[in-house]
PDB file of C-alpha atoms in Angstrom:
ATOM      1  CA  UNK A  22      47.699 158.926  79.755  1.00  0.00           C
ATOM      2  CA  UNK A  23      51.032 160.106  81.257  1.00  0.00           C
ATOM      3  CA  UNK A  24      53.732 159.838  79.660  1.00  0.00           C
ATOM      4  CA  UNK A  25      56.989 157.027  80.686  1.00  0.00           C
ATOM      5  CA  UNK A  26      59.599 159.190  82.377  1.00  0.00           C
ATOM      6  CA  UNK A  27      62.865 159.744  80.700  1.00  0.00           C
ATOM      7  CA  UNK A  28      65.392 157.777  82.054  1.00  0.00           C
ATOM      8  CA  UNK A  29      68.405 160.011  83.077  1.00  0.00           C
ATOM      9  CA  UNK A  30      71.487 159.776  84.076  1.00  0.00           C
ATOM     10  CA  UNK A  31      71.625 159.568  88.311  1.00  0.00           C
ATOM     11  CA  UNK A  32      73.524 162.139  89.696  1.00  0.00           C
ATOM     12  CA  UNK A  33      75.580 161.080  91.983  1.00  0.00           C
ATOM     13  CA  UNK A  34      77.448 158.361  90.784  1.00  0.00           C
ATOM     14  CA  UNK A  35      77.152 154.697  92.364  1.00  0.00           C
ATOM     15  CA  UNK A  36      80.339 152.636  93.602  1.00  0.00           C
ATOM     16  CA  UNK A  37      79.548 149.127  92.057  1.00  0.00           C
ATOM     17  CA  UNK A  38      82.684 147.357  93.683  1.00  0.00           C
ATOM     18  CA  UNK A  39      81.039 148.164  97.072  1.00  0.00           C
ATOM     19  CA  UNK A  40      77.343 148.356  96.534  1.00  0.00           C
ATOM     20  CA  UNK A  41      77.848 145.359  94.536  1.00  0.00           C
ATOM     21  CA  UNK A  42      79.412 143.366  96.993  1.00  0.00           C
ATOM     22  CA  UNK A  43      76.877 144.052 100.101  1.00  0.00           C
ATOM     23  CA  UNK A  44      73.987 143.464  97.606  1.00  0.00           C
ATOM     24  CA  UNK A  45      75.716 140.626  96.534  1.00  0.00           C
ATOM     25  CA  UNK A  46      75.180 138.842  99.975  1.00  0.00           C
ATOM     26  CA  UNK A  47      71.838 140.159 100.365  1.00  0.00           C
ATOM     27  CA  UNK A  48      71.310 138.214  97.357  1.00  0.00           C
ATOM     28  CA  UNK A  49      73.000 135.037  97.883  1.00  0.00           C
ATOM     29  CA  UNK A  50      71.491 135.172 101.946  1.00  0.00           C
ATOM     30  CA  UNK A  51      67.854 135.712 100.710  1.00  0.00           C
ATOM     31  CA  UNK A  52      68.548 132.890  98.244  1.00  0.00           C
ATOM     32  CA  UNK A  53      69.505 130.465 100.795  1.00  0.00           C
ATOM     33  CA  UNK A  54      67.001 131.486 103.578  1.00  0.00           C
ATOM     34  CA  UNK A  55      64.604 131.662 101.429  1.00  0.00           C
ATOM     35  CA  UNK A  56      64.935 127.528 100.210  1.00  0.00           C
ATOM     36  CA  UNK A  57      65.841 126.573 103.673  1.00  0.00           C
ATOM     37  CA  UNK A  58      62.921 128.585 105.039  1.00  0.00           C
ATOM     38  CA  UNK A  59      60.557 126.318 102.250  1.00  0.00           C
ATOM     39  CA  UNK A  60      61.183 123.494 104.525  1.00  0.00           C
ATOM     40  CA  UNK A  61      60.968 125.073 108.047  1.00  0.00           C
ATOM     41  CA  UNK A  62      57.731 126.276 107.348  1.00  0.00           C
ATOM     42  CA  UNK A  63      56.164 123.924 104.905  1.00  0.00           C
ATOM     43  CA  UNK A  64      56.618 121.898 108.471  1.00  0.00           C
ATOM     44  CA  UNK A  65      55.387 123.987 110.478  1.00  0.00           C
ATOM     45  CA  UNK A  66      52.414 124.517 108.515  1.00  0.00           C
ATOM     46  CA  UNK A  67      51.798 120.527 108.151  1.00  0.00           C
ATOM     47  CA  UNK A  68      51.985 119.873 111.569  1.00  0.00           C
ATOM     48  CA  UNK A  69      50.334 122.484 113.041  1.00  0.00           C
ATOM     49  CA  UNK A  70      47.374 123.230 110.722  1.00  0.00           C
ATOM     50  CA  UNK A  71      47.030 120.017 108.501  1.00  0.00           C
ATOM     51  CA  UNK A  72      48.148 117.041 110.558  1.00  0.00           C
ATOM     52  CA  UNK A  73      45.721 115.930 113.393  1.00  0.00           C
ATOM     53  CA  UNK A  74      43.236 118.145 114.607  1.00  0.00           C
ATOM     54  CA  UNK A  75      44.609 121.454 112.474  1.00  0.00           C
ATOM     55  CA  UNK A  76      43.576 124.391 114.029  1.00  0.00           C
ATOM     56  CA  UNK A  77      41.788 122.808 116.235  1.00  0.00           C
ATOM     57  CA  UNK A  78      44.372 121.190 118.068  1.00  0.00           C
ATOM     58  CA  UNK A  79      45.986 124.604 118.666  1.00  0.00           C
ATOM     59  CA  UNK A  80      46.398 125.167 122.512  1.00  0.00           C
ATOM     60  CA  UNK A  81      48.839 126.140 125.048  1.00  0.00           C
ATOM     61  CA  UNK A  82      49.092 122.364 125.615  1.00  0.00           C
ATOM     62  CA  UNK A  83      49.972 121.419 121.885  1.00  0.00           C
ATOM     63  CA  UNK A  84      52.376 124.130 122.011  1.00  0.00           C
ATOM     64  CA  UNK A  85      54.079 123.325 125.142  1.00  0.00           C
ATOM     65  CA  UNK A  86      54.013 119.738 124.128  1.00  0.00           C
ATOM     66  CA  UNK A  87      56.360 120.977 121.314  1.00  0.00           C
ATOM     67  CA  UNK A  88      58.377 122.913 123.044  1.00  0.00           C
ATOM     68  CA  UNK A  89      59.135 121.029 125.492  1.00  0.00           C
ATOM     69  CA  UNK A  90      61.776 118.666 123.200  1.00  0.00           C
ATOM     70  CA  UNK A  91      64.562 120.731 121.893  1.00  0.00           C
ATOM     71  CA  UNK A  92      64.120 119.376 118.420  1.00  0.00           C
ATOM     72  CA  UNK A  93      60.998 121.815 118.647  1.00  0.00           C
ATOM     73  CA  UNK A  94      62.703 124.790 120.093  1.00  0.00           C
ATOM     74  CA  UNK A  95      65.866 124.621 117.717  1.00  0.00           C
ATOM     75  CA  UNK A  96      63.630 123.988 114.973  1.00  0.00           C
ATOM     76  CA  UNK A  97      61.202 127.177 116.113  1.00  0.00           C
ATOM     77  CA  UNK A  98      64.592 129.222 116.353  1.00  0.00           C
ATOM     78  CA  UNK A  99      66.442 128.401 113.389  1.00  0.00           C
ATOM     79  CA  UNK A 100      62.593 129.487 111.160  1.00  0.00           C
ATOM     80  CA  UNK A 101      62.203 132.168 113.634  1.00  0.00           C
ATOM     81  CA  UNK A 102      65.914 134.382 112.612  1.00  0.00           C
ATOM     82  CA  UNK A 103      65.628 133.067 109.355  1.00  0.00           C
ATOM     83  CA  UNK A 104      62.302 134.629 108.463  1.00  0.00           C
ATOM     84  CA  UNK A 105      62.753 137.641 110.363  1.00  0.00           C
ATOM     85  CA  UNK A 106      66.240 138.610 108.759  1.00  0.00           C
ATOM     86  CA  UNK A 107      64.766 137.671 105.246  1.00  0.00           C
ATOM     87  CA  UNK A 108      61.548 139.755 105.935  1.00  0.00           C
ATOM     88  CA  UNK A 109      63.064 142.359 107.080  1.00  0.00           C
ATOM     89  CA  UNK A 110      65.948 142.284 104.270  1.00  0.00           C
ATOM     90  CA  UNK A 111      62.965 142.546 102.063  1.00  0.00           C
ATOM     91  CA  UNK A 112      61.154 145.164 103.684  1.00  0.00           C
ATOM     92  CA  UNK A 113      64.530 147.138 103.493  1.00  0.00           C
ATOM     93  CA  UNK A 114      64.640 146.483  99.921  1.00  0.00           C
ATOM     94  CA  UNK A 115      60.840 147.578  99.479  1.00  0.00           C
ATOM     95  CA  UNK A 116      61.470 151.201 101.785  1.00  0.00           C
ATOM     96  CA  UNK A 117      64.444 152.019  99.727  1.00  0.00           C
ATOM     97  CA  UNK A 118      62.562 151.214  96.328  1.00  0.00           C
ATOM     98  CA  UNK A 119      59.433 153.314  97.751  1.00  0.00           C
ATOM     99  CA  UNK A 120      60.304 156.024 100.389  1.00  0.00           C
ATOM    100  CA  UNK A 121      61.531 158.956  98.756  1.00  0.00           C
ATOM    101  CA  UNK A 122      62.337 161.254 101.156  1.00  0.00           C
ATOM    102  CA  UNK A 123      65.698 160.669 102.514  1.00  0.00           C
ATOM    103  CA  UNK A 124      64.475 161.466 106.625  1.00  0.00           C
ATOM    104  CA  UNK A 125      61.670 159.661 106.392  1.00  0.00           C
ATOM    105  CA  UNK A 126      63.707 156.416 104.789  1.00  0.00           C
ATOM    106  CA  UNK A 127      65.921 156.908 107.841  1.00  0.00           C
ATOM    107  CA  UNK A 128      63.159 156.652 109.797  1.00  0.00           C
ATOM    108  CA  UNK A 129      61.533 153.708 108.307  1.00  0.00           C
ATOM    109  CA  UNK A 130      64.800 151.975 108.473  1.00  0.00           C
ATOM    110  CA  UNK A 131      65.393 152.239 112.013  1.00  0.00           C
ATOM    111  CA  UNK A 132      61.685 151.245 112.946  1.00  0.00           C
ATOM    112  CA  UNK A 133      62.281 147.785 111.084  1.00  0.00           C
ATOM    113  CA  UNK A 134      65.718 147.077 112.358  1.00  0.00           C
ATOM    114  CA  UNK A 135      64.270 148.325 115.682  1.00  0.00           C
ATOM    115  CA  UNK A 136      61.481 145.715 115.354  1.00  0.00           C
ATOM    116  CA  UNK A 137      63.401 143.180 113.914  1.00  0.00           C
ATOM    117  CA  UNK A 138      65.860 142.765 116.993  1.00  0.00           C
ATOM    118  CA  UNK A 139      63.063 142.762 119.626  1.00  0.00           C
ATOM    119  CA  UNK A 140      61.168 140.191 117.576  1.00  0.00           C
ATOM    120  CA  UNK A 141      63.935 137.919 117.167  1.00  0.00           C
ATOM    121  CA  UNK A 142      65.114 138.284 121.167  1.00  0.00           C
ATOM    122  CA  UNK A 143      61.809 138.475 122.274  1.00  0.00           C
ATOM    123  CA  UNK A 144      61.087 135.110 120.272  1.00  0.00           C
ATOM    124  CA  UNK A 145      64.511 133.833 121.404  1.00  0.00           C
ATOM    125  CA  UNK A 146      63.950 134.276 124.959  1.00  0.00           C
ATOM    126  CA  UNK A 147      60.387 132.800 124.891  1.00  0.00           C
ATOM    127  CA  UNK A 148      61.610 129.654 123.310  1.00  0.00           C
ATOM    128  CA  UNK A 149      64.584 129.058 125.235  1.00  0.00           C
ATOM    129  CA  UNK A 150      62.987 130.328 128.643  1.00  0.00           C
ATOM    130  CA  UNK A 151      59.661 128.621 128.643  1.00  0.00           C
ATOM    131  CA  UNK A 152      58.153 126.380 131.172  1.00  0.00           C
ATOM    132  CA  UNK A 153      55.606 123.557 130.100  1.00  0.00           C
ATOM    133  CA  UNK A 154      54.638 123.013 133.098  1.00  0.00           C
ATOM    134  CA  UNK A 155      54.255 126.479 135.179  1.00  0.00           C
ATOM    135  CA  UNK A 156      53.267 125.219 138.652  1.00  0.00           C
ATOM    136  CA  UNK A 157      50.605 127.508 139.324  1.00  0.00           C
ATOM    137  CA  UNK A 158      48.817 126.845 136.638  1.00  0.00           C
ATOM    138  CA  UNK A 159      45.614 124.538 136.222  1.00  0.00           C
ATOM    139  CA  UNK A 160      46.684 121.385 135.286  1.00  0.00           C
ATOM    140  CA  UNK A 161      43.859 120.543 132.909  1.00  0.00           C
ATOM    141  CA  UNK A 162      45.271 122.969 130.590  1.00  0.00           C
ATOM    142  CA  UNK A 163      48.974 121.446 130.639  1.00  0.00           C
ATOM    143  CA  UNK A 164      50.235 118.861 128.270  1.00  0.00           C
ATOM    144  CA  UNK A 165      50.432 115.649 129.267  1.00  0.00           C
ATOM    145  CA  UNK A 166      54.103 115.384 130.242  1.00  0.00           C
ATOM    146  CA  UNK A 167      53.441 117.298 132.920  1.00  0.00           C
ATOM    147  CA  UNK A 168      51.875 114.535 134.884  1.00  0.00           C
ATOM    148  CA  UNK A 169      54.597 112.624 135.242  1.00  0.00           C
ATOM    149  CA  UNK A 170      56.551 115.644 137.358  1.00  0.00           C
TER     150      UNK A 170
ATOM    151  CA  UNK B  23      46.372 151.520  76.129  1.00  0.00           C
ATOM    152  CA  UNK B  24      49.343 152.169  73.861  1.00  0.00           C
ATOM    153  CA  UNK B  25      52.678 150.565  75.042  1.00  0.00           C
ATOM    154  CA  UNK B  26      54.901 153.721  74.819  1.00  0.00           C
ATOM    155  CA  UNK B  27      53.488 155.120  77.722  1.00  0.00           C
ATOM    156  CA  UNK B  28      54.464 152.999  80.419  1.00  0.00           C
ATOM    157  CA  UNK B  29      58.296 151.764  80.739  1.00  0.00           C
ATOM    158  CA  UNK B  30      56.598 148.460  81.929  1.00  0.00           C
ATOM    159  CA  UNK B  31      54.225 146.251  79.873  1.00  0.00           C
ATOM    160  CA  UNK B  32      52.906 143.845  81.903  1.00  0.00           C
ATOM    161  CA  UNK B  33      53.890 140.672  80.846  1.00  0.00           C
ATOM    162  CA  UNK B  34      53.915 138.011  83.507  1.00  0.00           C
ATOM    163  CA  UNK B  35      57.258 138.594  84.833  1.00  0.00           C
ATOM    164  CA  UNK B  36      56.394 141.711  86.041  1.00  0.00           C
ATOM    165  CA  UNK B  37      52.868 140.378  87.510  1.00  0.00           C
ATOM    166  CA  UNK B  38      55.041 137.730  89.424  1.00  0.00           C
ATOM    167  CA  UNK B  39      57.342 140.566  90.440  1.00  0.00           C
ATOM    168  CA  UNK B  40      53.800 142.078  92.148  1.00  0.00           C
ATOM    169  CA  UNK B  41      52.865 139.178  93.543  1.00  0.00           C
ATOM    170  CA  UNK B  42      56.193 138.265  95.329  1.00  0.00           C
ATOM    171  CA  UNK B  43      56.065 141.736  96.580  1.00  0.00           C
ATOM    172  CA  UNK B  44      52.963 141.983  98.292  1.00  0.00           C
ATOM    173  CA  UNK B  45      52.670 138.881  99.326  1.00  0.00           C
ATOM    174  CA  UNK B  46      55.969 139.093 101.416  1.00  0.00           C
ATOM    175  CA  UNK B  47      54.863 142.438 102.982  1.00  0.00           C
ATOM    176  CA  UNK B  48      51.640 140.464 104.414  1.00  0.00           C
ATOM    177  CA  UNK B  49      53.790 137.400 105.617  1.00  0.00           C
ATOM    178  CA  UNK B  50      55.769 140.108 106.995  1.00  0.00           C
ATOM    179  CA  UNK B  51      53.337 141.697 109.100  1.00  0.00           C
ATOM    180  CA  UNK B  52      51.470 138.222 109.882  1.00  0.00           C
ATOM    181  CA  UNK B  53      54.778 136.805 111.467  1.00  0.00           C
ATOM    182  CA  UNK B  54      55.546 139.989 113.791  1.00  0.00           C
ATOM    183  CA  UNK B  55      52.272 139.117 115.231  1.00  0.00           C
ATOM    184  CA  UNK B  56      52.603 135.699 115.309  1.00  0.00           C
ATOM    185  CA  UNK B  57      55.378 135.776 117.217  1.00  0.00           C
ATOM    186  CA  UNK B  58      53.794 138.273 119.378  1.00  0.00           C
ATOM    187  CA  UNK B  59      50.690 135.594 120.201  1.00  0.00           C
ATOM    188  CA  UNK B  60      53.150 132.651 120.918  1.00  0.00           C
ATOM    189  CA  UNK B  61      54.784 134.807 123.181  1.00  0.00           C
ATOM    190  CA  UNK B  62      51.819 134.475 125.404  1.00  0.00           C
ATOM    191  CA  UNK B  63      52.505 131.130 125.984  1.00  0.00           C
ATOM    192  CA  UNK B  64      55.480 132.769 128.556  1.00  0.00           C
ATOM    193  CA  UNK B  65      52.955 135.078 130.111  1.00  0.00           C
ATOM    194  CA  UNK B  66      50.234 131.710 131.260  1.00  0.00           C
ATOM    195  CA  UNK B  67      48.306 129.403 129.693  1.00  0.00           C
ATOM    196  CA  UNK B  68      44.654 131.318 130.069  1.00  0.00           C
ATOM    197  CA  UNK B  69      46.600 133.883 127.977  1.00  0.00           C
ATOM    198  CA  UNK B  70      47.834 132.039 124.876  1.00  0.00           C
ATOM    199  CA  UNK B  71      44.866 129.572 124.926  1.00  0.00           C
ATOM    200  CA  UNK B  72      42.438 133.332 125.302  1.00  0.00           C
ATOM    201  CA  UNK B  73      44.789 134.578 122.321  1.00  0.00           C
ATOM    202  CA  UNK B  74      44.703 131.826 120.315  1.00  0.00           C
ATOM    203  CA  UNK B  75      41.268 131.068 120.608  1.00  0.00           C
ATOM    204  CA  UNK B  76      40.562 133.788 118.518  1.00  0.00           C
ATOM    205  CA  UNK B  77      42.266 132.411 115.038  1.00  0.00           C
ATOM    206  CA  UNK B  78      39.492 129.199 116.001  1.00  0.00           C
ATOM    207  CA  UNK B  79      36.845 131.412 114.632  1.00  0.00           C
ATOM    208  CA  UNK B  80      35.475 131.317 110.836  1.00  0.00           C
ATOM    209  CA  UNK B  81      36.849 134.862 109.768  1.00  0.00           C
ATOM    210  CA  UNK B  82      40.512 134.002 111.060  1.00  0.00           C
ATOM    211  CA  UNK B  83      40.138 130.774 109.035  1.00  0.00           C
ATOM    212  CA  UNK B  84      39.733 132.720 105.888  1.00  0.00           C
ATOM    213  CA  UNK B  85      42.717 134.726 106.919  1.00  0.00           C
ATOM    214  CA  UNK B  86      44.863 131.623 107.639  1.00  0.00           C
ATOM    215  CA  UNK B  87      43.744 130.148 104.263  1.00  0.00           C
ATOM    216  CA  UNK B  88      45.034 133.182 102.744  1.00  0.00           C
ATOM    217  CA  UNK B  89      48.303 133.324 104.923  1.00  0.00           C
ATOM    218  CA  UNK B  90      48.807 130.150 103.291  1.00  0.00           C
ATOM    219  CA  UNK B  91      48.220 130.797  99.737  1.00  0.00           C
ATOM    220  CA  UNK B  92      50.218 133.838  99.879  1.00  0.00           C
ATOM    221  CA  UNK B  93      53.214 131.743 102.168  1.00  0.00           C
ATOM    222  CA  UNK B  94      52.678 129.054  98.906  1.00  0.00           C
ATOM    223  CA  UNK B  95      52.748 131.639  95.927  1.00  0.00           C
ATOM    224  CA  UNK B  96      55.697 133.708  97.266  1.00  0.00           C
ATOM    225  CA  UNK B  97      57.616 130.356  98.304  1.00  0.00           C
ATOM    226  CA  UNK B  98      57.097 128.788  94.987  1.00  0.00           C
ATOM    227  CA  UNK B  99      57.704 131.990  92.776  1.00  0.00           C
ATOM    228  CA  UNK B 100      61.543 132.251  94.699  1.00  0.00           C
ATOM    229  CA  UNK B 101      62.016 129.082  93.333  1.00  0.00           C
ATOM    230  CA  UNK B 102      61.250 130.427  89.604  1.00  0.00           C
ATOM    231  CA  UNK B 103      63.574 133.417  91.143  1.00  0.00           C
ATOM    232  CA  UNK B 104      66.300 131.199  91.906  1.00  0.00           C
ATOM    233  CA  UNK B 105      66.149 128.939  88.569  1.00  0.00           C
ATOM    234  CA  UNK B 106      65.837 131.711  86.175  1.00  0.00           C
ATOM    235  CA  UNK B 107      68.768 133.688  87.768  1.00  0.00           C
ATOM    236  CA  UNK B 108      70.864 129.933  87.842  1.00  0.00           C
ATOM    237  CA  UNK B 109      70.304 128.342  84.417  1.00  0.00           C
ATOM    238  CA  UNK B 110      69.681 129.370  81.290  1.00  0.00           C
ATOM    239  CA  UNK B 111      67.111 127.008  80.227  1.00  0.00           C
ATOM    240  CA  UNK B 112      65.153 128.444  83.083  1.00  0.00           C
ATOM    241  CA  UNK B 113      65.488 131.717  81.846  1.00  0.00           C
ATOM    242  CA  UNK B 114      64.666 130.639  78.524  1.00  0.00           C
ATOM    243  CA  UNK B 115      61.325 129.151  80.373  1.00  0.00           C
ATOM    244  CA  UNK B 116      60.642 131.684  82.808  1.00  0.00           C
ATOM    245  CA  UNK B 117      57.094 131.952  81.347  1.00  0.00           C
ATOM    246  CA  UNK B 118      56.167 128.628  81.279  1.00  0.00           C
ATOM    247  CA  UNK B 119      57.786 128.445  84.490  1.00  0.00           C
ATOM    248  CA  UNK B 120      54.913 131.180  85.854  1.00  0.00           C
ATOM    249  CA  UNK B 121      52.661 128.782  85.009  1.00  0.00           C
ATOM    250  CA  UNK B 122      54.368 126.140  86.921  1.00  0.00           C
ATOM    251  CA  UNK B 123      54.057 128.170  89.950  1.00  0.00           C
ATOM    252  CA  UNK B 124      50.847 128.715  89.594  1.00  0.00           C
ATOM    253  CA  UNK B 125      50.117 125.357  88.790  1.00  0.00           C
ATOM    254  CA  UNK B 126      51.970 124.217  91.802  1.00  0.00           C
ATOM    255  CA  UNK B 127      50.051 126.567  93.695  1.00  0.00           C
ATOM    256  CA  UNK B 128      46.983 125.473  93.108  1.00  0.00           C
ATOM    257  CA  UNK B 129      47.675 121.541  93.901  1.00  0.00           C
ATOM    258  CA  UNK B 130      49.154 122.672  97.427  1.00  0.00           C
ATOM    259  CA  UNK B 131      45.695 124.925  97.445  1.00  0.00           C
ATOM    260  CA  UNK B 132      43.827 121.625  96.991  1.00  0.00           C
ATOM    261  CA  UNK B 133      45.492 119.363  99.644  1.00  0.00           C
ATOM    262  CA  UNK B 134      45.414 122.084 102.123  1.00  0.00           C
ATOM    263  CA  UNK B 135      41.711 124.069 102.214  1.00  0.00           C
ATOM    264  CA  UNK B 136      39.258 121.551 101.729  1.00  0.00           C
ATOM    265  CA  UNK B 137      40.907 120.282 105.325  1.00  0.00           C
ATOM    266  CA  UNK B 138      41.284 123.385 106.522  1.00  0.00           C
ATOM    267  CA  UNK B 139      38.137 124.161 106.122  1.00  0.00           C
ATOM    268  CA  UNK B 140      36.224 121.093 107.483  1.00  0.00           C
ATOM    269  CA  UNK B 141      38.601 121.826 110.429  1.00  0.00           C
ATOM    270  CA  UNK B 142      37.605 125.387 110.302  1.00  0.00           C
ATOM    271  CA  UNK B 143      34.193 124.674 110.213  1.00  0.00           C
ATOM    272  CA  UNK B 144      33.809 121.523 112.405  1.00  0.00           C
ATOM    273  CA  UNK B 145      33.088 118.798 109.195  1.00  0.00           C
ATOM    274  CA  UNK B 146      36.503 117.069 110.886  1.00  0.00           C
TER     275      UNK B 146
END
């Protein structure tokens, strides 16, 4: 069995006023995501995979149906930066607890906050760009609001 | 094993500390790809309804199931997070309040994956 390691000293000492603060916020910002996010996707999850059909029901129609109000799409926004910024403030947490090496930290760092922006504006742009009713597109697979245009 | 050779003992904060862990790294991952599928709904709806056709089958429904249980256990155990870190009597409680998160766990387990599953696997 190996032994515990001794706990020393670190040596380079740590600025708690600063470091403090920032984690501070990290704190407080996961905190409040995090309940806010309960909601949002205790929702999501209702609708979409309990209520009605559940998984079933799951088509570009039901989605476009959705999407179509803006109810949906600020809704699908709001869980969409939420979750990625507390994911990824997470995962930042985990890669600094785990990745030793300070190059290869870098490197982790940058792929999540790379992936993290072109999540949220691809997401963004998707919601806020869509068409529910494309006009080349067969109408059977449309929702039904479309049949009214 | 004797306790003086690990600096953690594994009482059930620390197992809740695991849990919380792991289970937001899969939600994570699961949510860069779900927004990756939805995006599909841009692209034309063959794509997304192609796409998403593929969750429809009985091994994504297992996976779904357990994207829920872990979206339930991690949301739940913040909660305990947030009251032990807020009140006293929380902290106080914090074991009894592992159980409550389990607890509360397994009734959302119950109202969800019975339906799930006749969904799933076309009893609904």
């Amino acid at each position: 069995m190996a032994q515990a390691p001794d706990l020393t000293a670190p040596k380079r000492p740590v600025s708690h006023s600063t470091l403090g603060r920032a984690q501070r916020w990290s704190w407080m910002f996961q905190r409040i995501s995090g309940v806010v996010l309960i909601v949002l996707i205790f929702t999501h999850l209702f609708i979409n995979l309990w209520w009605g059909d559940g998984i079933n029901q799951i088509d570009f129609a039901f989605v476009a149906g959705k999407l179509a109000s803006p109810f949906w799409q600020w809704f699908d926004f709001l869980m969409l930066t939420l979750a990625m910024i507390h994911g990824a403030n997470g995962m930042r947490m985990i890669i600094d607890d785990y990745a030793r090496n300070p190059a290869w930290r870098a490197t982790l760092q940058w792929a999540l906050r790379i992936a993290t922006v072109i999540i949220v504006v691809l997401g963004t742009l998707v919601l806020f760009t869509f068409d529910p009713c494309p006009a080349d597109a067969d109408p059977s697979l449309l929702p039904s609001l479309c049949e009214d245009i | 094993m004797s306790p003086a050779t690990t600096l953690y003992r594994g009482h059930e904060g620390m197992w809740m500390w695991v849990v919380h862990r792991t289970t937001g790294v899969a939600v994570f991952f699961f949510l860069l790809v779900h927004v990756l599928d939805t995006a599909l709904v841009r692209v034309s709806p063959e794509a997304y309804n192609e796409v998403i056709g593929s969750y429809k089958t009985p091994l994504y429904a297992i996976i779904e199931a357990g994207l829920v249980a872990a979206i339930a256990l991690h949301a739940f155990n913040g909660l305990r997070i947030i009251a032990v870190d807020r009140s006293t009597w929380a902290l106080r409680h914090q074991r009894q309040l592992v159980w409550a998160v389990w607890i509360g766990f397994a009734i959302l387990m119950l109202g969800f994956l019975p339906r799930h599953l006749m969904h799933a696997f076309g009893g609904a």
